Tab-separated table of C-alpha atoms and ligand atoms in Angstrom:
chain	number	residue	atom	x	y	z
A	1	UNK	CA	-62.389	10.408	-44.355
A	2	UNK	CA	-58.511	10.817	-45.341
A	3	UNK	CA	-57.181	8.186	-42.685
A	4	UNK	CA	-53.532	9.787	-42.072
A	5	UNK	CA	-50.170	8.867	-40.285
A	6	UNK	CA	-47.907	10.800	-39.520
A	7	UNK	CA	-44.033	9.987	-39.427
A	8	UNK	CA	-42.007	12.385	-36.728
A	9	UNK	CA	-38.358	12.496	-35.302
A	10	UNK	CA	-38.123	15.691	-33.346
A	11	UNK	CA	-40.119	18.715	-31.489
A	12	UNK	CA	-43.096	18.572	-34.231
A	13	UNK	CA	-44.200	21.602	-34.628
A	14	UNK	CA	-45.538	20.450	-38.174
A	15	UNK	CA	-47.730	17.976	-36.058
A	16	UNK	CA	-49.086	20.205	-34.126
A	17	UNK	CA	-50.234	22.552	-37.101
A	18	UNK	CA	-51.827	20.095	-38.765
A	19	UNK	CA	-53.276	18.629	-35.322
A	20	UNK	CA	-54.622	22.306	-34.795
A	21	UNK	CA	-55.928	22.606	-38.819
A	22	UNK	CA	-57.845	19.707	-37.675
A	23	UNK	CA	-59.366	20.777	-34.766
A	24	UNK	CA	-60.329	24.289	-35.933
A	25	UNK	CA	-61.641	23.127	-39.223
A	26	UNK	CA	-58.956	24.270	-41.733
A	27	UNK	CA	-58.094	20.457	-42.340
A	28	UNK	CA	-61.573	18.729	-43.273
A	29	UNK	CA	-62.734	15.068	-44.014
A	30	UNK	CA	-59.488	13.709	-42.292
A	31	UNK	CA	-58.726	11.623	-39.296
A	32	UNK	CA	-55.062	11.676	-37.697
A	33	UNK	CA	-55.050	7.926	-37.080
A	34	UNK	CA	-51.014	7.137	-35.469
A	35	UNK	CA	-47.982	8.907	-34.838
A	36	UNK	CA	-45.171	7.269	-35.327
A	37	UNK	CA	-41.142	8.116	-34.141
A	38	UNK	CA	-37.866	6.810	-34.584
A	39	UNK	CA	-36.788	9.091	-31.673
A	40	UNK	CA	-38.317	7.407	-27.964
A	41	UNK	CA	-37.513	10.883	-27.215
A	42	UNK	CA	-39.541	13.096	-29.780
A	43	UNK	CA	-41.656	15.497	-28.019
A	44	UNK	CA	-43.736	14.757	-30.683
A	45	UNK	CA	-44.979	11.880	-29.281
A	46	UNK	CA	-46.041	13.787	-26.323
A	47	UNK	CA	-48.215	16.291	-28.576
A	48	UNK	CA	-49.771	12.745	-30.092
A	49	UNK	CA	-50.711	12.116	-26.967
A	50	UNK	CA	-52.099	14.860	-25.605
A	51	UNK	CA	-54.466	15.253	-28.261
A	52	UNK	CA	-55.431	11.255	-28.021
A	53	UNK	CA	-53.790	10.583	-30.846
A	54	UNK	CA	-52.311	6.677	-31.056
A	55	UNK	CA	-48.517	6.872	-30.754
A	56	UNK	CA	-45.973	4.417	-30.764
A	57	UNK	CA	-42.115	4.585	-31.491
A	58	UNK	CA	-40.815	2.028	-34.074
A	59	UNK	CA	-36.919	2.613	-33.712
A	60	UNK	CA	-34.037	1.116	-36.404
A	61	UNK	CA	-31.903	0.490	-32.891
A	62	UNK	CA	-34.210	-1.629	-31.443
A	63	UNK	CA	-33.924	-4.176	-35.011
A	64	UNK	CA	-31.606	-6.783	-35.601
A	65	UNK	CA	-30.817	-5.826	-39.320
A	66	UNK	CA	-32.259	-2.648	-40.981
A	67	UNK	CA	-34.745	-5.261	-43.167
A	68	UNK	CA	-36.280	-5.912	-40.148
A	69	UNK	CA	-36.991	-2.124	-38.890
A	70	UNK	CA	-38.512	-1.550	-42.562
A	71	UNK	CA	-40.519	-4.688	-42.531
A	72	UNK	CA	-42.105	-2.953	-38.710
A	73	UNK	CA	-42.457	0.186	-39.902
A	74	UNK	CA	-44.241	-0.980	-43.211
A	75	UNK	CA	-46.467	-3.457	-41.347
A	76	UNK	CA	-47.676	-0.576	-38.401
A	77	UNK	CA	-48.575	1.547	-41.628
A	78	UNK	CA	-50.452	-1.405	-43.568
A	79	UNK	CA	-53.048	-2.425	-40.283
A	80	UNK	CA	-54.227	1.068	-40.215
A	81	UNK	CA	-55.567	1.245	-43.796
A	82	UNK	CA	-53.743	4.680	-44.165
A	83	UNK	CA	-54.350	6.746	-47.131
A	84	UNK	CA	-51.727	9.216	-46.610
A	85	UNK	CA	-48.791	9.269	-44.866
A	86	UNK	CA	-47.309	12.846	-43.757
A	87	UNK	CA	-43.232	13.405	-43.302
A	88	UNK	CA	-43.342	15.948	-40.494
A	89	UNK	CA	-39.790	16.704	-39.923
A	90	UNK	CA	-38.937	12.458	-39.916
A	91	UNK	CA	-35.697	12.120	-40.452
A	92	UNK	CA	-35.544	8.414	-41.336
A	93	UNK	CA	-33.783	7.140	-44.827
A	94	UNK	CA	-37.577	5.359	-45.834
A	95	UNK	CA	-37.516	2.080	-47.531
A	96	UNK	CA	-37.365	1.466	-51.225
A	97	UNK	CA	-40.317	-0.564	-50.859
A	98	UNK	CA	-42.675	1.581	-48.458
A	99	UNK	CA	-42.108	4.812	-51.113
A	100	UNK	CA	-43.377	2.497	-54.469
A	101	UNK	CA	-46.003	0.852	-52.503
A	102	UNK	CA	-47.209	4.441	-51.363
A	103	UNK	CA	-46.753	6.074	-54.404
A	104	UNK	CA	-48.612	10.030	-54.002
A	105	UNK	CA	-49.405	9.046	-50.827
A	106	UNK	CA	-46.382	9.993	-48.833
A	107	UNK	CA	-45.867	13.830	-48.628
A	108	UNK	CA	-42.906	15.591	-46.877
A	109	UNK	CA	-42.142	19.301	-46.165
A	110	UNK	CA	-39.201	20.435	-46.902
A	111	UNK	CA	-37.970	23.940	-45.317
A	112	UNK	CA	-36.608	25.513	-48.899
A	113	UNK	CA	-38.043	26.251	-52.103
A	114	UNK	CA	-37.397	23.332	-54.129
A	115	UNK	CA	-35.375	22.737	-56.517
A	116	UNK	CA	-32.877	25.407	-54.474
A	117	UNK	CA	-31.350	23.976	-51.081
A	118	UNK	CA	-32.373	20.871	-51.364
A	119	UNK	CA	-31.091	17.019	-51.884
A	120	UNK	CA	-28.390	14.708	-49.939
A	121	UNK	CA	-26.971	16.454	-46.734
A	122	UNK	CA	-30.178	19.628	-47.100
A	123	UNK	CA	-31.702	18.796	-43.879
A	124	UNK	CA	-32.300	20.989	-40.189
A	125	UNK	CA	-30.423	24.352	-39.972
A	126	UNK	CA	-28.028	23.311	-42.700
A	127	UNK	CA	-30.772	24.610	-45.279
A	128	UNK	CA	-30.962	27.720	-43.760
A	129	UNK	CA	-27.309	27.863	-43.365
A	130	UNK	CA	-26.513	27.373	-47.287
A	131	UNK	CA	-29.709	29.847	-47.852
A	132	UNK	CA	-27.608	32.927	-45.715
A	133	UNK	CA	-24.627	31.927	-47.438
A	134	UNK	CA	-25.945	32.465	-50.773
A	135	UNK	CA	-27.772	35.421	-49.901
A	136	UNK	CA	-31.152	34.483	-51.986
A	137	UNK	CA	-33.485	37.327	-50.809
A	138	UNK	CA	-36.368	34.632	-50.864
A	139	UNK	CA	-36.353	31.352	-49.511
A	140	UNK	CA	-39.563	29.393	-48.347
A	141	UNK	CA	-41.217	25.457	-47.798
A	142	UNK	CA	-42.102	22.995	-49.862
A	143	UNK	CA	-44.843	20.724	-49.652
A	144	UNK	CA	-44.324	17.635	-52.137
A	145	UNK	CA	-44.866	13.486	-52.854
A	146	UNK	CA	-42.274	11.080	-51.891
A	147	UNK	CA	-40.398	9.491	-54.748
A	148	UNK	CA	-37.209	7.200	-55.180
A	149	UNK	CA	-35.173	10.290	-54.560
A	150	UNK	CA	-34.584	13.186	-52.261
A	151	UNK	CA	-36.537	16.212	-52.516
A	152	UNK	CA	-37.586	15.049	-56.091
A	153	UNK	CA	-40.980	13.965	-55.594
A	154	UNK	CA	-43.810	16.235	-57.477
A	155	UNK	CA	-44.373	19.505	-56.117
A	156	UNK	CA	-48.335	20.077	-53.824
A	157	UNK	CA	-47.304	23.681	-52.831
A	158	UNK	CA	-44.883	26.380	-51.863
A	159	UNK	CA	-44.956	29.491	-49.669
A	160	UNK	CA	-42.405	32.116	-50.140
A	161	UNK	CA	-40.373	33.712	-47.013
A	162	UNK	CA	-38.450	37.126	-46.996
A	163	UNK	CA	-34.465	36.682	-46.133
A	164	UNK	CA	-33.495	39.475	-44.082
A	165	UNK	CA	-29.926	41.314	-43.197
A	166	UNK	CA	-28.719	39.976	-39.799
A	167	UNK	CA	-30.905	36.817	-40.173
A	168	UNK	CA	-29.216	33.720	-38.239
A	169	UNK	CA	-29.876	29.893	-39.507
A	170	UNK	CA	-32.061	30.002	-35.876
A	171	UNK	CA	-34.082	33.238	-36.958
A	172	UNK	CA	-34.370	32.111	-40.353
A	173	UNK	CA	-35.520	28.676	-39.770
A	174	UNK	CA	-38.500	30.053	-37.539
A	175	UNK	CA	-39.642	32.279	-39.703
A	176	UNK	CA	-39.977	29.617	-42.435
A	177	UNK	CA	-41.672	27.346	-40.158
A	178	UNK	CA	-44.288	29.854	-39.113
A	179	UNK	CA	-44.834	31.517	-42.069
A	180	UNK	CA	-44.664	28.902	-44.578
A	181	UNK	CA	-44.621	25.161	-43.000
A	182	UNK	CA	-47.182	25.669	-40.670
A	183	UNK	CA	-49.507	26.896	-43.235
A	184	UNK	CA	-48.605	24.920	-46.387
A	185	UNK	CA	-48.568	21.370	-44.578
A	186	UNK	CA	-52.436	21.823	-43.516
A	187	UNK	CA	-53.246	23.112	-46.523
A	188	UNK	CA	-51.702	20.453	-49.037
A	189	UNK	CA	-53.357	17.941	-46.706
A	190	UNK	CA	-56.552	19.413	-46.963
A	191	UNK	CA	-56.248	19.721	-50.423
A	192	UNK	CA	-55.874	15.650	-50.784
A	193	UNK	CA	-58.622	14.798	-48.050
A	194	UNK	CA	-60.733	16.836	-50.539
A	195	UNK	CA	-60.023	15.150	-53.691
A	196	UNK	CA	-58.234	18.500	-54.942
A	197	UNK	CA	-54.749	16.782	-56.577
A	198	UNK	CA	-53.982	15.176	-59.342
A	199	UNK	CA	-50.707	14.181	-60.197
A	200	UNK	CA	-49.762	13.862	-64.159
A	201	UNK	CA	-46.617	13.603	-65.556
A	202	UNK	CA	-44.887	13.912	-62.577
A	203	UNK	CA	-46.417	17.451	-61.790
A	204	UNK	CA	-49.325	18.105	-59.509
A	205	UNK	CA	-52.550	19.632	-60.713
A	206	UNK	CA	-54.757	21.094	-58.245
A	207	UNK	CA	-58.719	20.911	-59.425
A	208	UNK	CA	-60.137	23.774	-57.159
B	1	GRF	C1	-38.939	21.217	-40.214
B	1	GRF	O1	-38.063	22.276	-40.470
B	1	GRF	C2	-39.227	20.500	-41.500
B	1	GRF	O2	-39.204	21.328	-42.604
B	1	GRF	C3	-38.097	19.521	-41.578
B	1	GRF	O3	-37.867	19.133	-40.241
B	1	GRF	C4	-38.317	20.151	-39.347
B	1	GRF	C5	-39.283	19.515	-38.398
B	1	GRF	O4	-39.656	20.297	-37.333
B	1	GRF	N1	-38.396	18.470	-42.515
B	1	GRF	P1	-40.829	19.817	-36.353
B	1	GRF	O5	-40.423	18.477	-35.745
B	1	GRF	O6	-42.092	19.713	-37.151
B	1	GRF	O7	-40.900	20.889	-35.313
């Protein structure tokens, strides 16, 4: 069993796709063990909850000094032997240390096909934003590892998404999320409970 946590700051949608994958079989050999927040706030937490899922909110505000917060956050990860931890729309800056001492085993979605719209300051509607701006006919998701930088890590998988004339950010950004995040989240993390990746050279290989 893939023992997972998963790191959330908002509505988490992403959550509850993989929460569902899980229930209806498309995620196999895995076991959502804790939910974690920044955000008191994040309905998130609720959706944790609802499905019996442990949840608790470890918040930077609540630390003395930033080392401290990373030092909590590290720790609640550690005592629950994860093997993976999932980035569902967390919108923490993670520390240094967590990312080498989970190396592959942090993934992240990010709502763009990377390398376009991506890096410092591509987060939320600004992706979709810059996307409409440009006028790409094709944007998407990405599914990759966590490295040192931002969006940099190797790539698990991508889904493509039709632009469309009249699109908003708002319009846009759903139809990524249910046409690509939604889908490519459960599946990368079934591919990994499954023994499926490999990463070499930086790049992902998926044994099928
Ligand atoms: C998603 O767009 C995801 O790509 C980004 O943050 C958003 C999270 O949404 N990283 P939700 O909390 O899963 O609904």
């Amino acid at each position: 069993m893939l023992r997972v946590g998963v790191l959330v700051s908002g509505g988490g949608t992403n959550l509850q796709a993989i929460i569902d994958a899980v229930d209806s079989g498309v995620i196999t050999n895995t076991s959502l063990e804790v939910v974690i927040s920044n955000n008191p706030n994040a309905y998130a937490l609720t959706r944790a909850e609802n499905h019996g899922i442990e949840h608790l909110c470890i918040s930077p505000k609540t630390f003395d000094s930033r080392e401290q917060y990373n030092e909590a956050l590290i720790k609640a990860l550690d005592d629950r032997n994860l093997d993976l931890v999932v980035l569902a729309g967390c919108m923490v800056v993670l520390p240094a240390t967590l990312i080498s001492k989970y190396k592959n085993r942090i993934i992240n979605i990010h709502p763009a096909l990377i390398p376009s719209f991506c890096g410092k300051g591509f987060y939320g509607l600004h992706v979709h934003e810059e996307v409409l701006k440009r006028g790409v006919k094709l944007t998407g998701a990405t599914v990759h590892f966590v490295d040192e930088g931002t969006d940099t890590g190797p790539i698990i998988a991508q889904k493509a998404v039709e632009v469309k004339w009249g699109d908003t950010p708002e319009v846009l950004q759903k139809r990524v999320m249910e046409e690509a995040e939604w889908k490519i989240m459960p599946y990368a993390i079934n591919l990994i409970a499954n023994g499926k990746v490999e990463v070499i050279d930086g790049k992902v290989k998926i044994n099928e």
